[in-house]
Coordinates of C-alpha atoms and ligand atoms in Angstrom, one line a residue:
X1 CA 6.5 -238.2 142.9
X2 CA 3.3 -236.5 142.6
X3 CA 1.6 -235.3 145.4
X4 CA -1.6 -234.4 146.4
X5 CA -2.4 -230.8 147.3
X6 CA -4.6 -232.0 150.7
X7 CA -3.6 -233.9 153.0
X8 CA -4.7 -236.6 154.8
X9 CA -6.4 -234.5 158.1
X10 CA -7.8 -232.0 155.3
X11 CA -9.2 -235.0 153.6
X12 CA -11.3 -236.2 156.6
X13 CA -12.8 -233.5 157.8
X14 CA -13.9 -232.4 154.6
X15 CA -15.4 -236.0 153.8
X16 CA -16.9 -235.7 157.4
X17 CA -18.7 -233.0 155.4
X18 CA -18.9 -234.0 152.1
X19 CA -19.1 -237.0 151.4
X20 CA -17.3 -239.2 148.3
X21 CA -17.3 -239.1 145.6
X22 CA -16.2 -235.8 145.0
X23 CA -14.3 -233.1 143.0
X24 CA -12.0 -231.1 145.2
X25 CA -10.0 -227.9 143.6
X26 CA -6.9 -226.0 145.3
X27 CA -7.7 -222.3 145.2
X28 CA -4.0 -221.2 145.6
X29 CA -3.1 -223.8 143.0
X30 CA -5.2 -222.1 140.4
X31 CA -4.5 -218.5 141.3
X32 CA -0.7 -218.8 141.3
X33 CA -1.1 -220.8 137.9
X34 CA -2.8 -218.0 136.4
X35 CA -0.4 -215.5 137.9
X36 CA 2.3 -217.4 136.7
X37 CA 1.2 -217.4 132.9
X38 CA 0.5 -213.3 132.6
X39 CA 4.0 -213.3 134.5
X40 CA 5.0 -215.1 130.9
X41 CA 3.3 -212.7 128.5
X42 CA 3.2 -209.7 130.4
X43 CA 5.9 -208.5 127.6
X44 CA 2.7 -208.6 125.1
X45 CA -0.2 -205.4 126.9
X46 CA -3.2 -206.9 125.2
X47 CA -2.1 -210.2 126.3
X48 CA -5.7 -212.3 127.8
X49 CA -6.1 -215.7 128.7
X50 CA -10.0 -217.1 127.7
X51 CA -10.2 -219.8 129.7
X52 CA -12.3 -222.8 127.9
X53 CA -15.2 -223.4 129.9
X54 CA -15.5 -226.5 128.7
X55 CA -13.1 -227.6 130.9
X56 CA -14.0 -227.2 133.9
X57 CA -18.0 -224.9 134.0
X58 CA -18.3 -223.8 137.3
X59 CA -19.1 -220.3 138.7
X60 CA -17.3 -220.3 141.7
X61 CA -14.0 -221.6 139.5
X62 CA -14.7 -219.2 136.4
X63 CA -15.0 -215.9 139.3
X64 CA -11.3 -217.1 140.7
X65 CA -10.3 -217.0 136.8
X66 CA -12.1 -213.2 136.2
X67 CA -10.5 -211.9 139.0
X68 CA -7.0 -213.0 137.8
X69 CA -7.7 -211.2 135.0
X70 CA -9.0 -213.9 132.5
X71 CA -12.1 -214.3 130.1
X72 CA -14.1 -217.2 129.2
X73 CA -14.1 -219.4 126.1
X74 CA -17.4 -221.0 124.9
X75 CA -18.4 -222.9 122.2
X76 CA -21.9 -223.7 123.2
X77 CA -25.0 -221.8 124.1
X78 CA -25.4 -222.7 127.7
X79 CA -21.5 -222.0 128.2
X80 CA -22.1 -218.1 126.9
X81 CA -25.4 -218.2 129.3
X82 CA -22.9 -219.4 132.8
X83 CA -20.1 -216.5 131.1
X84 CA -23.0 -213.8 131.4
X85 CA -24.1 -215.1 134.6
X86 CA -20.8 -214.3 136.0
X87 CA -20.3 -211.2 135.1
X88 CA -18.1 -211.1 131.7
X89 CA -18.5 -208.3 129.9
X90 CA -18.9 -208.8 126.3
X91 CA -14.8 -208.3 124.8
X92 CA -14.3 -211.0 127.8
X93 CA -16.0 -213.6 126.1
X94 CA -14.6 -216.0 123.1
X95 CA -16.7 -218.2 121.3
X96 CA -15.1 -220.5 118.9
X97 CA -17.4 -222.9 118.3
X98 CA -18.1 -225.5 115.2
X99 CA -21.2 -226.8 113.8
X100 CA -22.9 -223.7 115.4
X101 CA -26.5 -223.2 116.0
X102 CA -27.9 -219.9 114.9
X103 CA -29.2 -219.4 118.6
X104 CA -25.7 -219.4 119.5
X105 CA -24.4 -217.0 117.1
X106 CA -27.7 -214.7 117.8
X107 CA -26.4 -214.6 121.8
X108 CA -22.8 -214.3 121.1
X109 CA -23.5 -211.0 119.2
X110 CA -26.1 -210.1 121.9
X111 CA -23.6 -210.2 124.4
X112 CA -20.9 -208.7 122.7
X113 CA -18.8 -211.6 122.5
X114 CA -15.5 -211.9 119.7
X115 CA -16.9 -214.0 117.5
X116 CA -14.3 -216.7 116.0
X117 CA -15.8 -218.0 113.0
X118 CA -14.6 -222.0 112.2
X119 CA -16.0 -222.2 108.8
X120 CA -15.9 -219.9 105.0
X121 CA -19.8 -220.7 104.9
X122 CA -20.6 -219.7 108.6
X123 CA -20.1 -216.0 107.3
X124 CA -23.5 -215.8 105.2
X125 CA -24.7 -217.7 108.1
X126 CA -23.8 -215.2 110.5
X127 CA -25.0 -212.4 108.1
X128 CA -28.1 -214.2 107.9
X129 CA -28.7 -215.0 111.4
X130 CA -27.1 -212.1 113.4
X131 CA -25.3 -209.8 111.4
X132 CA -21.6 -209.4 111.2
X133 CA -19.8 -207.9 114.4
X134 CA -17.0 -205.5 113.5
X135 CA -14.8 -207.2 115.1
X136 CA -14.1 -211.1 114.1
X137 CA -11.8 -214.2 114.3
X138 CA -11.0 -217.0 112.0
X139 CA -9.9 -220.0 112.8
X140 CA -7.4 -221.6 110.5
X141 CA -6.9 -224.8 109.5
X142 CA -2.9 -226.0 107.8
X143 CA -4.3 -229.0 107.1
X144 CA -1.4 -231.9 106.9
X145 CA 0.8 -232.5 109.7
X146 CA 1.0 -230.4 112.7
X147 CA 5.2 -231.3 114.1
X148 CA 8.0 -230.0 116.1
X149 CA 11.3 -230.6 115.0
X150 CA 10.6 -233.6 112.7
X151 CA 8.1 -235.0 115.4
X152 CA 4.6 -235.1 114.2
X153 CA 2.3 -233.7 117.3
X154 CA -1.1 -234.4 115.7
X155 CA -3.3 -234.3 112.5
X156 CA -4.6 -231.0 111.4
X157 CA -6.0 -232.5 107.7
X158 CA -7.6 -235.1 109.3
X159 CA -9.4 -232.5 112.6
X160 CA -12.8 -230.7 111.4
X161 CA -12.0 -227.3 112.6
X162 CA -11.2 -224.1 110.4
X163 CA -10.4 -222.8 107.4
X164 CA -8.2 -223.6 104.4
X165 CA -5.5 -221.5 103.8
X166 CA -6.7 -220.4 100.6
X167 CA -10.7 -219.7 102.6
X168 CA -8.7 -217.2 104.9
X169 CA -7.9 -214.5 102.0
X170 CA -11.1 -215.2 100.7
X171 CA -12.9 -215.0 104.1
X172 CA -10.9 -212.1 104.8
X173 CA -11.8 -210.1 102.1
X174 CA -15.5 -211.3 102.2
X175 CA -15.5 -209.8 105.6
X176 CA -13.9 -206.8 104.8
X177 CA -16.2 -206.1 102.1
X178 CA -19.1 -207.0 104.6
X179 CA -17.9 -204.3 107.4
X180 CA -15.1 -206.2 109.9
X181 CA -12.7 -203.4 110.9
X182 CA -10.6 -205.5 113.4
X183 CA -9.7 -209.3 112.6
X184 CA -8.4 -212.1 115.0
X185 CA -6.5 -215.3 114.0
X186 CA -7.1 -218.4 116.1
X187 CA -5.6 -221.8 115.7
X188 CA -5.6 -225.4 117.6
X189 CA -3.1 -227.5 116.2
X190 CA -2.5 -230.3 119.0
X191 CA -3.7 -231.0 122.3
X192 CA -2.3 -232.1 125.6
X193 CA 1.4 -230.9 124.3
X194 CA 4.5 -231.4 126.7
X195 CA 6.8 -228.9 124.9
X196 CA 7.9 -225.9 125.6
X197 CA 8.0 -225.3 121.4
X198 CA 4.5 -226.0 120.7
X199 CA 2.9 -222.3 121.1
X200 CA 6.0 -221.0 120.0
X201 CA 5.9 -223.2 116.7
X202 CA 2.2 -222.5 116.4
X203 CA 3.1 -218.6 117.0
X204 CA 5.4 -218.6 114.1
X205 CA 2.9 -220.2 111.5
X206 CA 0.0 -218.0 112.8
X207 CA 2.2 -214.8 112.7
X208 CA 3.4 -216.0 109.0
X209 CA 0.1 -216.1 108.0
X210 CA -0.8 -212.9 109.6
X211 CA 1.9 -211.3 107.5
X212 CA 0.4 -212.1 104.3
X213 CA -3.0 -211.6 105.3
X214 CA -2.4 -207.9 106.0
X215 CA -0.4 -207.7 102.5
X216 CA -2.8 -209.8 100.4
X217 CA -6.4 -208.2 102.0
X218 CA -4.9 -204.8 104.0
X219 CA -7.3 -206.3 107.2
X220 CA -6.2 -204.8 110.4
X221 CA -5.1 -207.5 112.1
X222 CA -5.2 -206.5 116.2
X223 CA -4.8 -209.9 118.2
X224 CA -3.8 -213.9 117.6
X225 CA -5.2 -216.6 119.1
X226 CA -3.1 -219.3 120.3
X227 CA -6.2 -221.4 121.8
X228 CA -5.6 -224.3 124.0
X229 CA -3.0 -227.7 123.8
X230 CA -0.7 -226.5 126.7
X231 CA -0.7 -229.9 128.5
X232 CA 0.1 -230.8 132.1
X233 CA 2.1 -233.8 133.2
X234 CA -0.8 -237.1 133.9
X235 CA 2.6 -239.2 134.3
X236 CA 5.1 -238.5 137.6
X237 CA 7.2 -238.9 135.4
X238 CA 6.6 -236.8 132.8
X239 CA 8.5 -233.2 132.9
X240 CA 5.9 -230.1 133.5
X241 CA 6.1 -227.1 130.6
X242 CA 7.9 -224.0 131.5
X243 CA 5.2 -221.5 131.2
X244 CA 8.0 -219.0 131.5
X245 CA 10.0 -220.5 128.5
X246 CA 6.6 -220.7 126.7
X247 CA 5.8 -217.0 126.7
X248 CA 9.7 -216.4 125.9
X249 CA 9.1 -218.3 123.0
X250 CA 6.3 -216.9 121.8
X251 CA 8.2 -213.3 122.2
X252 CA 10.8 -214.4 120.2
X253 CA 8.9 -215.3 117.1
X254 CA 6.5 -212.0 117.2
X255 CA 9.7 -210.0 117.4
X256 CA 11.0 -212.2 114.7
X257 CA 7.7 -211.9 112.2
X258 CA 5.2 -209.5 113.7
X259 CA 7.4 -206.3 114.5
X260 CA 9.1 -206.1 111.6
X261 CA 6.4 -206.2 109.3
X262 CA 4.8 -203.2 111.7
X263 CA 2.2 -205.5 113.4
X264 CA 4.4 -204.7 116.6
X265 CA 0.9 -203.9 118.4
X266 CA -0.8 -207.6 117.8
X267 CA -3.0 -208.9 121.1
X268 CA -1.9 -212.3 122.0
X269 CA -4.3 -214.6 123.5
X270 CA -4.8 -217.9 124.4
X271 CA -8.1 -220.5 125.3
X272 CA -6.1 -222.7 127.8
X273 CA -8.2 -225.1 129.7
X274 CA -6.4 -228.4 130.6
X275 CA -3.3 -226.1 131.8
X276 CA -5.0 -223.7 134.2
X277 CA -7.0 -226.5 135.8
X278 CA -6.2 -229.6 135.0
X279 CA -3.6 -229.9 138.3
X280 CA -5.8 -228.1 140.3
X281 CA -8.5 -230.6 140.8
X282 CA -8.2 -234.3 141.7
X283 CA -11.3 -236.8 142.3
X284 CA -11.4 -238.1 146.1
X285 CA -12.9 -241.7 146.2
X286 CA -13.2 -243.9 149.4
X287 CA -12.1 -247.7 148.4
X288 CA -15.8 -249.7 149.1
X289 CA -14.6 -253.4 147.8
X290 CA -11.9 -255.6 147.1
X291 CA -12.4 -258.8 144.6
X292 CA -10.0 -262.0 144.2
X293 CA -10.6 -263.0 141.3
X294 CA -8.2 -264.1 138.0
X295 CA -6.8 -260.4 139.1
X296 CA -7.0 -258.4 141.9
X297 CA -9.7 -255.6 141.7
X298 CA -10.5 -252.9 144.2
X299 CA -14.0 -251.1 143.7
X300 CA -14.2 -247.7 144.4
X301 CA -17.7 -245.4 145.3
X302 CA -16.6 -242.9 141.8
X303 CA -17.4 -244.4 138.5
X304 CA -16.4 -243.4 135.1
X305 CA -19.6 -241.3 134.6
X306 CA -17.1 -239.1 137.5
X307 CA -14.2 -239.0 135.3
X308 CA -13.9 -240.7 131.6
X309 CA -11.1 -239.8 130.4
X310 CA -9.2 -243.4 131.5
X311 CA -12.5 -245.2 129.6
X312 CA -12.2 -242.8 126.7
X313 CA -9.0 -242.2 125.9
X314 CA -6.9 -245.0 128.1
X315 CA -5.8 -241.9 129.9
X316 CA -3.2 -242.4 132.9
X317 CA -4.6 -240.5 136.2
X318 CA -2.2 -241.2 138.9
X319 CA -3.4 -242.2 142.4
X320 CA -2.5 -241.6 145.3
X321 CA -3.7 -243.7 148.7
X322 CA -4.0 -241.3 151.1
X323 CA -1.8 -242.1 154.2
X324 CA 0.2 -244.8 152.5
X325 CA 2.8 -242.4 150.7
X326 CA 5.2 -244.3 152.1
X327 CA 4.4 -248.1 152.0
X328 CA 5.9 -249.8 149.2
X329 CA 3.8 -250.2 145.9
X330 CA 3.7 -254.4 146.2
X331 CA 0.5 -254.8 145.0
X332 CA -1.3 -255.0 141.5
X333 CA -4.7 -253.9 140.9
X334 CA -7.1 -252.8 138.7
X335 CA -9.1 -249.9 140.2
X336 CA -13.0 -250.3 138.9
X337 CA -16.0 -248.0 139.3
X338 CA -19.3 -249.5 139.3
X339 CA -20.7 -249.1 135.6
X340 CA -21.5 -251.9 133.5
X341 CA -18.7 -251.4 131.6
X342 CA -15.3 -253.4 131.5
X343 CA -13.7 -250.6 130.3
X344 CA -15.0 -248.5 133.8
X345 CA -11.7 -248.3 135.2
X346 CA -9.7 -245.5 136.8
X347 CA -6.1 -247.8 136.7
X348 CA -5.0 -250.9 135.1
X349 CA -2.9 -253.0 136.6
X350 CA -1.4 -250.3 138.5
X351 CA 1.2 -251.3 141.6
X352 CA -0.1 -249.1 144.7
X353 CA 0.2 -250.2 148.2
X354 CA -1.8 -252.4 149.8
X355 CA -5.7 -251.1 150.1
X356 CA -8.3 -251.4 152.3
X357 CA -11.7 -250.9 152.5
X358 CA -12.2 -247.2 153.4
X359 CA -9.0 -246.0 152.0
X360 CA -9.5 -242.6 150.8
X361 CA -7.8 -242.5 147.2
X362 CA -7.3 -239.2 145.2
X363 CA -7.4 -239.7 141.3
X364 CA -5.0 -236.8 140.6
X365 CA -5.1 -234.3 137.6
X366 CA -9.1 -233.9 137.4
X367 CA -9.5 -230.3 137.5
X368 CA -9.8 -230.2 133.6
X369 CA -12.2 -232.2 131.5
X370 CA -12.7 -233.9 134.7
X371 CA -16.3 -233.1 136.4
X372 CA -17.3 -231.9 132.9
X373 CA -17.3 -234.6 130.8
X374 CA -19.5 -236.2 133.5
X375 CA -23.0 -238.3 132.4
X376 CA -25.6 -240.2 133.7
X377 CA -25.0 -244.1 132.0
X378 CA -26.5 -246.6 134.5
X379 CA -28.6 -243.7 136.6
X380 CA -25.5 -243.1 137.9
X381 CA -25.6 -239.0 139.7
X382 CA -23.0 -236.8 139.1
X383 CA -20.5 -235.7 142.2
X384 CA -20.6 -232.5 144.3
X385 CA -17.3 -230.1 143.5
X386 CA -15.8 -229.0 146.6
X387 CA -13.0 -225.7 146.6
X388 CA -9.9 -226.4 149.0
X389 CA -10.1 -222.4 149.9
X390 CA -6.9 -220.2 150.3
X391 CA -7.0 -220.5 153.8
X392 CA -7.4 -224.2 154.3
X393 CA -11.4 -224.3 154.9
X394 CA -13.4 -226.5 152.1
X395 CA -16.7 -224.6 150.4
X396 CA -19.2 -226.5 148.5
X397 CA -19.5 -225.3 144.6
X398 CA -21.6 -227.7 143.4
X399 CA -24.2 -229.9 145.0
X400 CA -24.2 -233.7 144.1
X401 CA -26.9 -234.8 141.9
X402 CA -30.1 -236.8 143.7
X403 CA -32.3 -239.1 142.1
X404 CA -34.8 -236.3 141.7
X405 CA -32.0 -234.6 139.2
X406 CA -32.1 -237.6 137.2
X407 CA -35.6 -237.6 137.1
X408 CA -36.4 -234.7 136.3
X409 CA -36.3 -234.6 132.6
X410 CA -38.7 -238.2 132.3
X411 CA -42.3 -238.4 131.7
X412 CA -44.1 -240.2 132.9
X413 CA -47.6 -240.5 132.0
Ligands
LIG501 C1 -11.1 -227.5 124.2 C2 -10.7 -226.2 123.6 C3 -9.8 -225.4 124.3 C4 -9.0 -225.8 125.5 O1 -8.2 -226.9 125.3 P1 -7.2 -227.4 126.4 O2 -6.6 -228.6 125.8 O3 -8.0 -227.7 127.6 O4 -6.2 -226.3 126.7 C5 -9.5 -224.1 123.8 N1 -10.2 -223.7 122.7 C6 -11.0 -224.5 122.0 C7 -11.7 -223.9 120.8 C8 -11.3 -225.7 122.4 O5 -12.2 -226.5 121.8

């Protein structure tokens, strides 16, 4: 059973306020995730969580993040302008981005950000275009098969990121040669993992290869990037991951292959997005129409433009009718936004209890990847986030859009 972290009284007095379509987070959610995970590397002292800003940018979310002790992870320019505008310091900012813009490179290095490079050729284009840092990260690439015991998690050969095995050595000595005292190594292998053996697995490899980096170039190896894929559970079925058994794991293998190849003062850190957040958010829509046709459809006032993830990936978002927990689930019904687009659907032939117009539904498991991925298709405005504070009150973090936002970037002459 999954259950939503307002309840139903909570849910009307903030729509008194606010109304739907909206983002709602759970401060103590959040904050006790985050404790929870430097709970499970506090064996590692340069441990440090970067959370990926893609997954949820907002200032108000990223200041609860940096005062439980985490950084930022950006991959675009606008995402290292909201890090500085909330006060991370330079060594508190990632950016592993691909495809990168010079401008992007030029304000990483102005802001002191660890720079961790995707590609061999991006290091003349960082040379060229901002100079290399002396401190830097590569992201690796296996290529092949990425699996866990036998089970293949995803497709590394077929993703665009990082370098070859072979590029690393070079890359490494290319940097060396150009000035790079300390180096990182970063890798993303899978995404949305439930396993408890998917950083540990990815540790191992990464570790490996930090082994024979040191041998083959004599780089000075300092910290190793485990970057995102921890996944959360979008089924109520689904078991969560043990964070716990996760940073145990990841223990193991650095005493197994770091400390006795004296690399027992490696920095491990980690670009989680979907796991700090993704719970800690759910989308609260009020049910606006019901249709009888060849199936049963209820509209709801939040479209896909509010969440996409069911239209883009078919991804499950459970949903909960608020004050209906307990009525049986007796009836069928697809659960449509108001795009024109079939595929603008937040549930597919889901059994909920019976709805009515004015039901207030919470889409659960937005808090990642949610909000962000949001756009404007068919003028549709973007949703206010709202924070469900520590102490029960609801604060505004971001305004809806108005027409005039959607405007604003037309001409009209
Ligand atoms: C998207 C991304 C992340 C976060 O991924 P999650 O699945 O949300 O944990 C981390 N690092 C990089 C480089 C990314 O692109």
């Amino acid at each position: 059973m999954k259950k939503p972290f307002v309840t139903l009284d909570q849910l009307k007095e903030i729509t008194a306020q606010y109304p739907t379509p909206f983002h709602l987070y759970d401060e103590k959610g959040i904050r006790e995730n985050a404790r929870k995970l430097h709970q499970a590397f506090a064996w590692n002292p340069g441990f440090k969580e970067y959370f990926a800003v893609k997954a949820t940018p907002n200032p108000t979310i990223l200041k609860i993040l940096q005062e439980e002790g985490c950084g930022t992870d950006c991959s675009s320019l606008t995402e290292l302008m909201l890090s500085d505008r909330c006060g991370f310091a330079g060594k508190d900012i990632m950016f592993s981005s691909n495809d990168t813009p010079a401008e992007e490179f030029v304000l990483a290095r102005k802001l002191g950000a660890t720079i961790n490079l995707d590609d061999f050729t991006h290091i003349d284009f960082l040379k060229d275009v901002a100079g290399i840092p002396e401190v830097i990260s590569c992201r690796y690439n296996p290529g092949g098969h990425f699996a866990i015991s036998n089970e293949i998690m995803d497709n590394p050969g077929d993703a665009k990121y990082g370098f070859t095995r072979q590029q690393m050595t070079e890359g490494f000595k290319k940097l060396k040669a150009l000035g790079v005292k300390q180096f990182g190594i970063h890798a993303f292998l899978a995404s949305n993992t439930i396993s408890n053996e998917y950083y540990p697995t990815l540790a191992g490899i990464l570790f490996q290869v930090a082994v024979e980096l040191k041998e083959e170039t004599g780089a000075d190896i300092r910290f190793i990037n485990l970057s995102g894929g921890v996944g959360i559970p979008y089924r109520p079925d689904q078991p969560a991951n043990d964070i716990l058994a996760i940073g145990e794991g990841v223990r193991r293998k650095y005493e197994e292959i770091l400390v006795p190849a004296g690399m027992g003062n490696v920095a491990i850190c980690t670009e989680l997005g979907r796991f700090m957040l993704g719970p800690y958010g759910c989308l609260v829509t009020t049910a606006t129409h019901e249709k009888h046709i060849y199936k049963e459809y209820i509209g709801v006032d939040a479209c896909a433009a509010n969440l996409m993830r069911p239209a883009m990936y078919g991804a499950y978002h459970h949903i909960t009718v608020m004050g209906k927990e307990d009525q049986p689930c007796d009836h069928k019904y697809d659960v449509t936004g108001a795009l024109c687009e079939n595929n603008d659907k937040f549930a597919i032939d889901r059994m909920l209890p019976k709805i009515d117009r004015g039901d207030l539904l919470v889409i659960h498991d937005t808090g990642a990847h949610g909000y962000a991925m949001g756009y404007n298709y068919n003028g549709r405005l973007r949703s206010a986030e709202v924070l469900l504070q520590e102490d029960g009150s609801a604060k505004l973090i971001r305004r809806a859009e108005t027409p005039d936002d959607y405007f604003a970037t037309m001409i009209f002459d």
